[in-house]
Coordinates of C-alpha atoms in Angstrom, one line a residue:
X1 CA -6.8 97.8 167.6
X2 CA -7.2 101.3 166.1
X3 CA -3.4 101.7 165.7
X4 CA -3.1 98.2 164.0
X5 CA -5.9 99.1 161.6
X6 CA -4.1 102.3 160.6
X7 CA -0.8 100.4 160.0
X8 CA -2.6 97.8 157.9
X9 CA -4.3 100.5 155.9
X10 CA -1.0 102.3 155.2
X11 CA 0.6 99.0 154.2
X12 CA -2.2 98.1 151.8
X13 CA -2.1 101.6 150.3
X14 CA 1.6 101.4 149.7
X15 CA 1.3 98.2 147.8
X16 CA -1.3 99.6 145.4
X17 CA 0.4 100.3 142.0
X18 CA -0.6 103.4 140.0
X19 CA -2.9 102.6 137.1
X20 CA -1.0 103.0 133.8
X21 CA -4.0 104.6 132.2
X22 CA -4.1 107.3 134.9
X23 CA -0.3 107.9 134.4
X24 CA -0.8 108.3 130.7
X25 CA -3.7 110.7 131.2
X26 CA -1.7 112.8 133.5
X27 CA 1.2 112.8 131.0
X28 CA -1.0 113.9 128.2
X29 CA -2.6 116.6 130.3
X30 CA 0.9 117.8 131.3
X31 CA 2.0 117.8 127.6
X32 CA -1.1 120.0 126.8
X33 CA 0.0 122.5 129.5
X34 CA 3.6 122.5 128.2
X35 CA 3.3 122.8 124.4
X36 CA 7.1 123.3 124.0
X37 CA 7.7 119.9 125.5
X38 CA 8.1 118.0 128.8
X39 CA 11.6 117.6 130.1
X40 CA 12.8 115.5 133.0
X41 CA 12.7 118.5 135.4
X42 CA 9.0 118.9 134.6
X43 CA 8.4 115.2 135.2
X44 CA 10.0 115.4 138.6
X45 CA 8.1 118.6 139.5
X46 CA 4.6 117.6 138.3
X47 CA 4.7 113.9 138.8
X48 CA 6.8 113.6 141.9
X49 CA 4.3 111.2 143.5
X50 CA 4.9 108.6 140.8
X51 CA 7.9 106.2 140.3
X52 CA 10.1 107.4 137.5
X53 CA 10.4 104.0 136.0
X54 CA 6.6 103.8 135.6
X55 CA 6.5 107.3 134.1
X56 CA 9.2 106.3 131.5
X57 CA 7.3 103.1 130.7
X58 CA 4.1 105.1 130.0
X59 CA 6.0 107.7 128.0
X60 CA 7.3 104.9 125.8
X61 CA 3.8 103.5 125.3
X62 CA 2.5 107.0 124.4
X63 CA 5.4 107.5 121.9
X64 CA 4.8 104.1 120.2
X65 CA 1.1 104.8 119.9
X66 CA 1.8 108.2 118.3
X67 CA 0.4 110.4 121.0
X68 CA 3.7 111.8 122.0
X69 CA 6.8 112.6 120.0
X70 CA 10.3 112.7 121.4
X71 CA 12.7 115.5 120.5
X72 CA 16.2 116.5 121.6
X73 CA 17.6 119.9 122.2
X74 CA 21.1 121.1 121.2
X75 CA 22.4 120.3 124.7
X76 CA 21.1 116.7 124.3
X77 CA 18.1 117.2 126.7
X78 CA 15.1 115.0 125.8
X79 CA 11.7 116.6 125.4
X80 CA 8.3 114.8 124.9
X81 CA 5.7 116.8 123.1
X82 CA 2.1 116.2 122.0
X83 CA 2.0 114.9 118.4
X84 CA -0.4 116.7 116.1
X85 CA -3.5 114.6 115.5
X86 CA -3.0 115.2 111.7
X87 CA 0.7 114.2 111.9
X88 CA 2.2 111.5 109.7
X89 CA 0.8 108.1 110.8
X90 CA 3.7 106.3 109.3
X91 CA 5.4 106.5 112.7
X92 CA 2.8 104.2 114.2
X93 CA 4.5 101.1 115.5
X94 CA 8.0 102.5 115.8
X95 CA 9.8 102.1 119.1
X96 CA 11.1 105.1 121.1
X97 CA 14.6 104.9 119.7
X98 CA 13.5 104.7 116.1
X99 CA 11.2 107.7 116.6
X100 CA 14.1 109.7 118.1
X101 CA 16.4 108.9 115.2
X102 CA 13.6 109.8 112.8
X103 CA 12.9 113.2 114.5
X104 CA 16.6 114.0 114.5
X105 CA 16.8 113.3 110.7
X106 CA 13.8 115.6 110.2
X107 CA 15.7 118.4 112.0
X108 CA 18.7 117.9 109.6
X109 CA 16.4 118.4 106.6
X110 CA 17.6 117.8 103.0
X111 CA 21.2 118.0 104.0
X112 CA 20.9 114.8 105.9
X113 CA 23.2 113.4 108.6
X114 CA 25.7 110.6 108.9
X115 CA 25.4 107.9 111.6
X116 CA 28.2 109.5 113.5
X117 CA 26.4 112.9 113.6
X118 CA 23.2 111.1 114.9
X119 CA 25.2 109.3 117.5
X120 CA 26.8 112.5 118.7
X121 CA 23.5 114.3 119.0
X122 CA 21.6 111.5 120.7
X123 CA 24.3 109.9 122.8
X124 CA 22.9 106.5 121.7
X125 CA 25.4 103.7 121.1
X126 CA 26.6 103.5 117.5
X127 CA 25.2 100.0 117.2
X128 CA 21.7 101.1 118.3
X129 CA 21.8 104.0 115.8
X130 CA 22.7 101.5 113.0
X131 CA 19.8 99.2 114.0
X132 CA 17.3 102.1 114.0
X133 CA 18.5 103.4 110.6
X134 CA 18.3 99.9 109.1
X135 CA 14.8 99.5 110.4
X136 CA 13.7 102.9 109.2
X137 CA 15.2 102.3 105.7
X138 CA 13.4 99.0 105.4
X139 CA 10.2 100.8 106.2
X140 CA 10.8 103.4 103.5
X141 CA 11.0 106.2 106.1
X142 CA 14.6 106.9 105.5
X143 CA 16.9 106.7 102.5
X144 CA 20.7 106.8 101.9
X145 CA 22.3 109.4 99.8
X146 CA 26.0 109.2 98.7
X147 CA 27.6 112.6 98.3
X148 CA 29.4 113.3 95.0
X149 CA 33.1 112.5 95.4
X150 CA 32.5 110.3 98.5
X151 CA 31.1 107.1 97.1
X152 CA 31.6 105.2 100.4
X153 CA 30.1 107.8 102.6
X154 CA 26.5 107.3 103.7
X155 CA 24.2 110.3 104.4
X156 CA 20.7 109.5 105.8
X157 CA 17.6 111.7 105.3
X158 CA 13.9 111.4 105.3
X159 CA 12.7 109.3 102.4
X160 CA 10.5 112.0 100.8
X161 CA 13.1 114.7 100.7
X162 CA 15.1 115.9 97.7
X163 CA 18.9 116.0 98.6
X164 CA 20.5 119.4 98.9
X165 CA 22.5 120.5 95.8
X166 CA 25.8 120.1 97.8
X167 CA 25.1 116.3 98.0
X168 CA 24.2 115.8 94.3
X169 CA 26.6 115.2 91.5
X170 CA 25.7 118.4 89.7
X171 CA 25.2 119.5 86.1
X172 CA 28.3 118.0 84.7
X173 CA 27.7 114.5 85.9
X174 CA 25.5 111.7 84.5
X175 CA 24.7 108.3 85.7
X176 CA 28.0 107.1 84.4
X177 CA 30.1 109.8 86.1
X178 CA 31.7 113.0 84.7
X179 CA 30.1 113.9 81.3
X180 CA 33.2 115.0 79.4
X181 CA 31.4 115.2 76.1
X182 CA 28.8 117.6 77.5
X183 CA 31.5 119.8 79.0
X184 CA 33.4 119.8 75.7
X185 CA 30.3 121.1 73.9
X186 CA 29.9 123.9 76.4
X187 CA 33.5 124.9 76.0
X188 CA 33.1 125.0 72.2
X189 CA 30.0 127.2 72.5
X190 CA 31.6 129.6 75.0
X191 CA 34.6 129.9 72.7
X192 CA 32.4 130.5 69.7
X193 CA 30.5 133.3 71.4
X194 CA 33.7 135.1 72.5
X195 CA 35.1 134.7 69.0
X196 CA 32.0 136.4 67.6
X197 CA 32.4 139.2 70.2
X198 CA 36.0 139.7 69.1
X199 CA 35.0 139.8 65.4
X200 CA 32.2 142.3 66.1
X201 CA 34.6 144.5 68.0
X202 CA 37.1 144.5 65.2
X203 CA 34.6 145.6 62.5
X204 CA 32.5 148.1 64.5
X205 CA 33.0 151.2 66.6
X206 CA 35.7 151.3 69.2
X207 CA 33.2 151.3 72.0
X208 CA 32.0 147.8 71.1
X209 CA 33.7 145.4 73.5
X210 CA 35.2 142.0 72.7
X211 CA 34.6 141.1 76.3
X212 CA 31.5 139.5 77.8
X213 CA 29.9 139.2 81.2
X214 CA 29.0 135.9 82.8
X215 CA 25.4 136.7 82.3
X216 CA 25.9 137.3 78.6
X217 CA 27.6 134.0 78.1
X218 CA 24.9 132.3 80.1
X219 CA 22.2 133.8 77.9
X220 CA 24.0 132.7 74.7
X221 CA 24.3 129.2 76.0
X222 CA 20.6 129.1 76.9
X223 CA 19.6 130.4 73.4
X224 CA 21.9 127.8 71.7
X225 CA 19.9 125.0 73.3
X226 CA 22.9 122.7 73.6
X227 CA 21.8 121.9 77.2
X228 CA 18.5 120.3 78.2
X229 CA 18.9 121.7 81.7
X230 CA 19.2 125.3 82.8
X231 CA 22.8 126.2 83.5
X232 CA 23.5 128.4 86.5
X233 CA 26.0 131.2 86.6
X234 CA 28.3 129.0 88.7
X235 CA 28.1 126.3 85.9
X236 CA 29.1 128.9 83.3
X237 CA 31.9 130.2 85.5
X238 CA 33.3 126.7 85.9
X239 CA 33.4 126.2 82.1
X240 CA 35.1 129.6 81.5
X241 CA 37.5 128.8 84.3
X242 CA 38.5 125.6 82.5
X243 CA 39.0 127.6 79.3
X244 CA 41.1 130.2 81.1
X245 CA 43.4 127.5 82.5
X246 CA 43.8 126.1 79.0
X247 CA 44.7 129.6 77.7
X248 CA 41.7 129.9 75.4
X249 CA 40.0 132.6 77.4
X250 CA 41.4 135.5 79.5
X251 CA 39.8 137.6 82.2
X252 CA 40.0 141.2 83.2
X253 CA 38.4 143.4 85.9
X254 CA 34.8 144.1 85.0
X255 CA 33.7 147.6 85.8
X256 CA 30.8 147.1 83.4
X257 CA 30.0 143.5 84.5
X258 CA 26.6 142.6 85.8
X259 CA 25.8 142.2 89.5
X260 CA 26.6 138.5 89.4
X261 CA 30.0 138.9 87.8
X262 CA 33.3 139.9 89.2
X263 CA 35.2 140.0 85.8
X264 CA 34.8 140.1 82.1
X265 CA 35.8 137.3 79.7
X266 CA 37.3 137.6 76.3
X267 CA 39.1 135.4 73.8
X268 CA 42.7 135.1 74.7
X269 CA 45.2 137.0 72.5
X270 CA 46.8 133.7 71.4
X271 CA 43.5 132.7 69.9
X272 CA 43.1 135.8 67.7
X273 CA 44.0 135.6 64.0
X274 CA 47.3 137.1 62.9
X275 CA 46.4 138.2 59.4
X276 CA 43.5 138.6 56.9
X277 CA 40.4 140.7 57.0
X278 CA 40.2 140.1 60.7
X279 CA 43.6 141.6 61.3
X280 CA 42.1 144.7 62.8
X281 CA 41.1 142.8 65.9
X282 CA 44.7 142.6 66.8
X283 CA 44.7 146.3 67.8
X284 CA 44.1 146.0 71.6
X285 CA 42.5 149.4 71.8
X286 CA 39.5 148.2 69.7
X287 CA 38.3 145.7 72.2
X288 CA 39.7 147.3 75.4
X289 CA 36.8 147.7 77.9
X290 CA 38.4 150.9 79.4
X291 CA 39.2 152.5 76.1
X292 CA 36.7 155.3 76.7
X293 CA 38.6 156.3 79.8
X294 CA 42.0 156.0 78.2
X295 CA 43.8 159.3 77.5
X296 CA 47.3 160.7 77.7
X297 CA 47.9 162.2 81.1
X298 CA 44.9 160.3 82.6
X299 CA 44.9 157.5 85.1
X300 CA 44.5 155.1 82.2
X301 CA 46.9 156.1 79.5
X302 CA 48.2 154.6 76.3
X303 CA 51.7 155.5 77.5
X304 CA 53.1 152.5 79.2
X305 CA 50.2 150.3 78.2
X306 CA 51.6 146.7 78.1
X307 CA 49.1 145.5 75.6
X308 CA 49.7 148.4 73.2
X309 CA 53.4 148.0 73.5
X310 CA 53.2 144.3 72.7
X311 CA 51.0 145.0 69.7
X312 CA 53.5 147.5 68.4
X313 CA 56.2 144.9 68.7
X314 CA 54.1 142.4 66.9
X315 CA 53.7 140.2 70.0
X316 CA 50.0 140.8 70.5

């Protein structure tokens, strides 16, 4: 009878299912002990007495209730971590997969990620990724950004983030596309400034240069107030590059350029007047940036100077 009683006791004990509340309490305590996150190895080590399917079920419940957040490492290992009590409550009600996609997008920041990138990181089926993204977008948690030049490509990012500059159209684009009129005005202003520099060099001391640094052109454009937005050095460089390709502007090495410049810009020889009071500007030495270092027998010498030779032949 004693043996039969023990057998019945064991059988009855084996049929008792763990209380979900107890499992959740143990999971939360474990998460508190492991602030970096709980991985599957930790689950097997600390909760070896519990069925794994019940553990996963309770983890999903804790995730949906906002008590745990799910993360993924670079090697695709899942981690469950305590969510800060003051964390965004907008994730309440999301299922585990939606939370995972949301957290991955949070990691990508304002550069966002495509559905393919998310699928690669999570190993979730593409269809599931799409369903999660559609749900998150409908709930105003995620938005779509279309990169400039790739109208059909979708980049997803958190709703409240401002897209990275690499994704945006940029200074020379408006809502209707490339703003050619605005670029034309900038080209005219850059040409005007370099023409004034050439005139000043022709009527003043030889040390006055007809060339300008990128920073000087940027400052002139800013003072002219032709643009309602601040133009970066890269914006000015693009405009001057266009003028260079058109033969309006020419470049040369800039030993006196600012830290942000690699060359000097000046009005192209073809744009200079051929006669009149401004004829002196035709002498290349007047506006040459290396004129102070130019001397016979020196490393920079008028002998063999291509520009001076062309001027003497009337070709400058």
